[in-house]
CSV table of C-alpha atoms in Angstrom, one decimal:
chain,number,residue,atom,x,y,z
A,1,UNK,CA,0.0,0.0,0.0
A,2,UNK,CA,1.2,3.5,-0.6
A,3,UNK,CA,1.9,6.0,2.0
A,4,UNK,CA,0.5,8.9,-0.1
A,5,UNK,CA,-2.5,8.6,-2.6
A,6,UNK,CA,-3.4,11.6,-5.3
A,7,UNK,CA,-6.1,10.1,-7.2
A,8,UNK,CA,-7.9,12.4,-9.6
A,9,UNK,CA,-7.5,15.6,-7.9
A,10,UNK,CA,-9.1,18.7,-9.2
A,11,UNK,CA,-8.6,22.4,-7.5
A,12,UNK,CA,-10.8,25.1,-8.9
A,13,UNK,CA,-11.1,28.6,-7.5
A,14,UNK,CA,-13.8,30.2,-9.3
A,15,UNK,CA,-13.3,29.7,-13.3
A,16,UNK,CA,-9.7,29.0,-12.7
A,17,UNK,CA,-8.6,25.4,-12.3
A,18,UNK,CA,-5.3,25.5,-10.6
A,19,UNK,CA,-4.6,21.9,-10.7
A,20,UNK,CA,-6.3,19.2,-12.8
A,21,UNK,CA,-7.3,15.5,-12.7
A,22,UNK,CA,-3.7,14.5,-11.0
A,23,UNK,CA,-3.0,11.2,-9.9
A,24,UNK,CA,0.2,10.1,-8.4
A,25,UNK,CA,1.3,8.0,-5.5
A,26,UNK,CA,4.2,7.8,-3.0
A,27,UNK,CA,5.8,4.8,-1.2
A,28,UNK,CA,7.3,4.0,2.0
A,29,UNK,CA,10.8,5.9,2.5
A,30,UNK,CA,10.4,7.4,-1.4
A,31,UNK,CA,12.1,10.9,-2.4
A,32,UNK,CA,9.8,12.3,-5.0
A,33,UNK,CA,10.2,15.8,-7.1
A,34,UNK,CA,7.5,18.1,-8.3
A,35,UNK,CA,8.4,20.3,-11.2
A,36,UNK,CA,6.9,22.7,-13.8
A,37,UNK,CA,7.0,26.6,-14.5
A,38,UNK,CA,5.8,28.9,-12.3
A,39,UNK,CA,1.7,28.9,-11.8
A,40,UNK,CA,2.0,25.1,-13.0
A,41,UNK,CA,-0.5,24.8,-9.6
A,42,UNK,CA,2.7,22.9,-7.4
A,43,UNK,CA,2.2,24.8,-4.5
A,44,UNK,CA,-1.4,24.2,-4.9
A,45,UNK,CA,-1.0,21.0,-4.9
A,46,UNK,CA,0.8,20.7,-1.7
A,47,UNK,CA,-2.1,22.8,0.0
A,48,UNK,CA,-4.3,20.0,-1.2
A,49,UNK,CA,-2.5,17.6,0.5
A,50,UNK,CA,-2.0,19.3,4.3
A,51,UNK,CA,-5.5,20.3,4.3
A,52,UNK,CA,-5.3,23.9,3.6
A,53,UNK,CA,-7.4,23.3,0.4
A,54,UNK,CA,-10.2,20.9,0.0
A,55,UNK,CA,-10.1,19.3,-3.1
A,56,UNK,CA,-13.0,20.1,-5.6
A,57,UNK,CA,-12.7,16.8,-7.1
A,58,UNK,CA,-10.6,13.7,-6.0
A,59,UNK,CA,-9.2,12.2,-3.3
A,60,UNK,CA,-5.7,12.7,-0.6
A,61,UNK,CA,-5.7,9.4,0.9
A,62,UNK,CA,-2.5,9.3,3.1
A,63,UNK,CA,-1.3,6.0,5.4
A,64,UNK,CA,-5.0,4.6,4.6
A,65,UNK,CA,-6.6,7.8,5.8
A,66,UNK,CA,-8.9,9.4,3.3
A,67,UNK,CA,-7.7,13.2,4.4
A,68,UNK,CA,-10.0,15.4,2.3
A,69,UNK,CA,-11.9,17.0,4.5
A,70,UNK,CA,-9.4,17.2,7.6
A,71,UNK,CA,-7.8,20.5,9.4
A,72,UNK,CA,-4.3,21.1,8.4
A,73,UNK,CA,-3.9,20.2,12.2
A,74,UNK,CA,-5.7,16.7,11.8
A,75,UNK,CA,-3.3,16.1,8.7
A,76,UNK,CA,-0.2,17.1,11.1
A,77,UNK,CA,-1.3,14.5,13.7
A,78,UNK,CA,-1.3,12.0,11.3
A,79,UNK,CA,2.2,12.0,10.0
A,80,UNK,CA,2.4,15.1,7.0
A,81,UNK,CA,4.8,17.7,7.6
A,82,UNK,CA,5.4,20.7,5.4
A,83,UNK,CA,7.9,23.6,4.6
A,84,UNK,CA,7.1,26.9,2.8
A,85,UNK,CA,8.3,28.3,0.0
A,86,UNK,CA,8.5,32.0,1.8
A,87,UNK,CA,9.9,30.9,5.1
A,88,UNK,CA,7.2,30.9,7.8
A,89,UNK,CA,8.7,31.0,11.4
A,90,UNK,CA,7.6,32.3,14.7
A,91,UNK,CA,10.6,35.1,14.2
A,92,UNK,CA,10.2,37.0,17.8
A,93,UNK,CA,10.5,33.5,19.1
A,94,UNK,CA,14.2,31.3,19.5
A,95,UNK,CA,15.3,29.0,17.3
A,96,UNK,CA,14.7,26.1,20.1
A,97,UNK,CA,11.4,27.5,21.0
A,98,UNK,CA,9.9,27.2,17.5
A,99,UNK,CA,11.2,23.5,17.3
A,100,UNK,CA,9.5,23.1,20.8
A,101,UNK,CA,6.2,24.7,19.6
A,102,UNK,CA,6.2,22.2,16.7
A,103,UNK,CA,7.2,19.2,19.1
A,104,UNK,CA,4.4,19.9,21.1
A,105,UNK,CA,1.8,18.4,18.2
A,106,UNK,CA,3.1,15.0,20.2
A,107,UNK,CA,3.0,16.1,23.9
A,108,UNK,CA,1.6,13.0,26.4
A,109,UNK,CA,0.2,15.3,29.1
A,110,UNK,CA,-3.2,17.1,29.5
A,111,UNK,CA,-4.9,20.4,30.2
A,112,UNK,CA,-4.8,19.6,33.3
A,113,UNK,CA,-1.3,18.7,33.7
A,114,UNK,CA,-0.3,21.7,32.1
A,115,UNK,CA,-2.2,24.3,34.3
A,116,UNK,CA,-0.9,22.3,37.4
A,117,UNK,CA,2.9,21.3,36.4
A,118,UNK,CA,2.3,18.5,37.5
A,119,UNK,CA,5.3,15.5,37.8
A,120,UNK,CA,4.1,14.2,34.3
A,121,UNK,CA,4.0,17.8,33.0
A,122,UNK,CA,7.6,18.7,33.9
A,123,UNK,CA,9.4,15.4,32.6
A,124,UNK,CA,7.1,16.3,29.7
A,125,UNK,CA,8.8,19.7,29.3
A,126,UNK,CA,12.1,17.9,30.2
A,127,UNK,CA,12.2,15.5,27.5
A,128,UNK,CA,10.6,17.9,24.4
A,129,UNK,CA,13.5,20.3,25.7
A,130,UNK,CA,16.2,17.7,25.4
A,131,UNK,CA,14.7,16.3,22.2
A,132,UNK,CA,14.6,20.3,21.0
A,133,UNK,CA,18.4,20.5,21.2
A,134,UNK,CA,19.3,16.6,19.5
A,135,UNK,CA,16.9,18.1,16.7
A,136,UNK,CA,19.2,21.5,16.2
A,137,UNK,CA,22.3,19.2,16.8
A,138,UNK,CA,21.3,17.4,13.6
A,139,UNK,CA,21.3,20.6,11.4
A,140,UNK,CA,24.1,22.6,13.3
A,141,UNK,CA,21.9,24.9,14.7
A,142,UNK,CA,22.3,24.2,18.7
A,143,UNK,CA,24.9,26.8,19.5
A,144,UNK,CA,21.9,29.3,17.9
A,145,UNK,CA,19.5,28.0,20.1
A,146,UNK,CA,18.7,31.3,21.8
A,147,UNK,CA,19.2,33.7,18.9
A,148,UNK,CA,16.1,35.0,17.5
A,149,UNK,CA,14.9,33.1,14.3
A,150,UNK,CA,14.9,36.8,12.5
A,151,UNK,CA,18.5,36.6,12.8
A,152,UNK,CA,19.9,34.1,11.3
A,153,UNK,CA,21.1,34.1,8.0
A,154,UNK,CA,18.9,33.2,5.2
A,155,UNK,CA,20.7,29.2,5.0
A,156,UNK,CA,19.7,28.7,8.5
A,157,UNK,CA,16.3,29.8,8.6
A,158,UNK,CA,15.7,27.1,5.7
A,159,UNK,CA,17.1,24.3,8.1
A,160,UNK,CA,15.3,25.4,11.2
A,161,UNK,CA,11.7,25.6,9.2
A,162,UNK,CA,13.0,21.8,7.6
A,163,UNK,CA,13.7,21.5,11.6
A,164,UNK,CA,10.6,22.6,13.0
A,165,UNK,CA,8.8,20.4,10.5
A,166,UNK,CA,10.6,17.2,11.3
A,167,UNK,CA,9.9,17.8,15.4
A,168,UNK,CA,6.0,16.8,14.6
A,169,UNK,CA,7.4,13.6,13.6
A,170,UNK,CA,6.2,13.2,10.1
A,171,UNK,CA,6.0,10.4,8.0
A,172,UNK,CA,6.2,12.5,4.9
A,173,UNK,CA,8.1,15.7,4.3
A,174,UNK,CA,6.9,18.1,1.7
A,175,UNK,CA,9.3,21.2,1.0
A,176,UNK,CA,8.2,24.0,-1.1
A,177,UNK,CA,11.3,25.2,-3.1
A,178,UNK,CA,13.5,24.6,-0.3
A,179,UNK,CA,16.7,26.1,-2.8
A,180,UNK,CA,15.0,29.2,-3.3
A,181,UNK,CA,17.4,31.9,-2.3
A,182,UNK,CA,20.3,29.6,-2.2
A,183,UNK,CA,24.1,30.2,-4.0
A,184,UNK,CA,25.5,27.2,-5.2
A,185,UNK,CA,27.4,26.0,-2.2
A,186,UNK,CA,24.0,26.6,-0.1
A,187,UNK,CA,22.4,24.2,-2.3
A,188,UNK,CA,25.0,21.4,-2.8
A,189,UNK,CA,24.7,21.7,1.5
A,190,UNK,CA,20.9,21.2,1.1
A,191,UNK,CA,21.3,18.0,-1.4
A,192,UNK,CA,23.0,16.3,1.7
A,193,UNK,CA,20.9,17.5,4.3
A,194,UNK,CA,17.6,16.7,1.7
A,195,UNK,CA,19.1,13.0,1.7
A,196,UNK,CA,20.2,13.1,5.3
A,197,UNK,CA,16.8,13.6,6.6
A,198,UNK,CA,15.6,11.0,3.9
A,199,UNK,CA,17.6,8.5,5.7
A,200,UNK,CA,18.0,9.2,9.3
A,201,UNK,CA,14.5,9.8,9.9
A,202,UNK,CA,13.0,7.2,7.6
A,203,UNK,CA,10.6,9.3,5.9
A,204,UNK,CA,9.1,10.1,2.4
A,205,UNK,CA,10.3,13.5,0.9
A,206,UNK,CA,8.8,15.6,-1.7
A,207,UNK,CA,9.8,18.4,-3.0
A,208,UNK,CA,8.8,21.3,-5.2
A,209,UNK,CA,12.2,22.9,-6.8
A,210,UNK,CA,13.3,25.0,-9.9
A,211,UNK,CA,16.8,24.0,-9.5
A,212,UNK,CA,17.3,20.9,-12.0
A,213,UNK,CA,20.7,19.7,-10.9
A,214,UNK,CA,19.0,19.2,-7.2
A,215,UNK,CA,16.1,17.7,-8.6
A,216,UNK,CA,18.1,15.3,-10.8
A,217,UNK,CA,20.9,14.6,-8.6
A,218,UNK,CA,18.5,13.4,-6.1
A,219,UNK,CA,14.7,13.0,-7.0
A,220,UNK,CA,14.1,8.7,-7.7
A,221,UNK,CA,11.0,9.9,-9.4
A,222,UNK,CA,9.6,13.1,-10.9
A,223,UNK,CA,6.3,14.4,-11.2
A,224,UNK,CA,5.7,17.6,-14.1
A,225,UNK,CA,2.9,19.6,-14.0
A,226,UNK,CA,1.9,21.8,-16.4
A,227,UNK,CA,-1.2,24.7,-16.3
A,228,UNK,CA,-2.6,22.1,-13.6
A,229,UNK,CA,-2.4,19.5,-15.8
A,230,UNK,CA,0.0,16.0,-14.6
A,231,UNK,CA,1.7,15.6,-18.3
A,232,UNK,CA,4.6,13.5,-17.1
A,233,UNK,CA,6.2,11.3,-14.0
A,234,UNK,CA,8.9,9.3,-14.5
A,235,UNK,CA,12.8,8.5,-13.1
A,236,UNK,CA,15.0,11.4,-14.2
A,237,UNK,CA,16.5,10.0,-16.9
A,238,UNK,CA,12.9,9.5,-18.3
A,239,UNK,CA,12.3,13.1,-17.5
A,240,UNK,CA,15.1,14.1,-19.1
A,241,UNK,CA,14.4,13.3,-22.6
A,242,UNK,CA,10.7,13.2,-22.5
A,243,UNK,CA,10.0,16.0,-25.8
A,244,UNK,CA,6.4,17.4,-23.7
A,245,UNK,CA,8.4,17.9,-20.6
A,246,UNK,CA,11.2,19.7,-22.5
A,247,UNK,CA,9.1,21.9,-24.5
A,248,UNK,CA,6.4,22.8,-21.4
A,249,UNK,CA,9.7,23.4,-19.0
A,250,UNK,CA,12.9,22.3,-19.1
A,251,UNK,CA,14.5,23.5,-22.6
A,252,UNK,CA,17.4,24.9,-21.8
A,253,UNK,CA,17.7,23.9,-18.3
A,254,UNK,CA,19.0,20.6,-18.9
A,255,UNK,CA,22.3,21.7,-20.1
A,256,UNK,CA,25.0,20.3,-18.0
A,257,UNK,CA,23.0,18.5,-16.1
């Protein structure tokens, strides 16, 4: 059975249909691209699957779960995490605070422990902080704990939002252009950490992302869409030469690559 399910899903605002008919699945530990030019419907797409749109037509089906109708929260609980592709953190808040916000989608205590501090509450508050820190370990961010998130650079504010995702614990990861911004460097660090997480976590990935060399060098399978419409998937090499993806998209892009 597939983790993820897209079967036939349609996204109309008004006249406009943003994304249409698409159909795709995603396995168990799978690291998945989406591509296509800009107002292909991607991003819409991805707010189809964490609940922040409700699909006009179709179905989101996601570890058996038909999610459809579900708050964004619901969709959290159940294992889909999410980055942005204009980075959205709490940025009056630390960088460990905003992982601890996010870890708290998993906290084992209740109202009541909370408003009491009770024993349970503060080995609660104990572990999530401890967990908090591991987390920034992982992406070299630990020594920034207390800093602001407004004040890191640009690089690091990617890696704590792919941070503050993977402290829900998330079966699947989607990031929304997470090499927007990014000099070359920046990104070759983000192909690592993109297959890092894959691995250490053992999660699904997919991604939405201009930059083809990422996409090739480490997509298994890609996914094009184009005015809304699904008009190939494929392993890269497929994508590659496929003469509708080329014209639609890639063209000149694949130089070098």
């Amino acid at each position: 059975m597939s983790l993820l399910d897209v079967k036939n899903v349609t996204m109309r605002f008004g006249g406009l249909t943003a994304v249409k008919d698409v159909t795709f699945s995603v396995g168990t530990n799978d690291l998945v691209a989406v591509i296509g030019p800009n107002g292909a419907g991607k991003t819409t797409l991805f707010n189809t699957i964490t609940g922040i749109y409700t699909p006009t037509e179709g179905s989101v089906t996601f570890d058996g779960q038909l999610v459809n109708a579900k708050k964004a929260s619901a969709i959290t609980d159940l294992g889909i995490a999410r980055t942005f592709q204009n980075i959205r953190l709490f940025n009056n808040l630390t960088v460990i605070d905003n992982i601890k916000i996010a870890r708290h989608t998993r906290i084992n205590y209740s109202f009541f422990d909370g408003i009491f501090k009770t024993k349970k509450y503060r080995e609660e508050e104990k572990k999530i902080e401890a967990d908090s820190i591991e987390l920034l370990k992982l992406f070299h961010l630990d020594d920034k704990k207390d800093y602001l998130a407004k004040n890191l650079p640009y690089g690091a504010q990617r890696k704590l939002e792919m941070a503050r995702a993977l402290a829900t614990k998330p079966k699947l990861l989607l990031l929304d252009e997470p090499a927007a911004g990014m000099n070359p460097t920046e990104t070759k660090e983000l192909s690592n950490l993109i297959r890092f997480i894959r691995e250490q976590f053992n999660i699904s990935v997919i991604l939405i992302e201009h930059d083809m060399n990422l996409v090739m060098q480490i997509a298994e399978k890609i996914h094009v869409l184009d005015y809304g419409n699904l008009i190939a998937s494929g392993m890269p090499a497929e994508i590659q030469n496929n003469k509708k993806v080329i014209e639609a998209y890639l063209g000149a892009d694949l130089e070098g690559v």
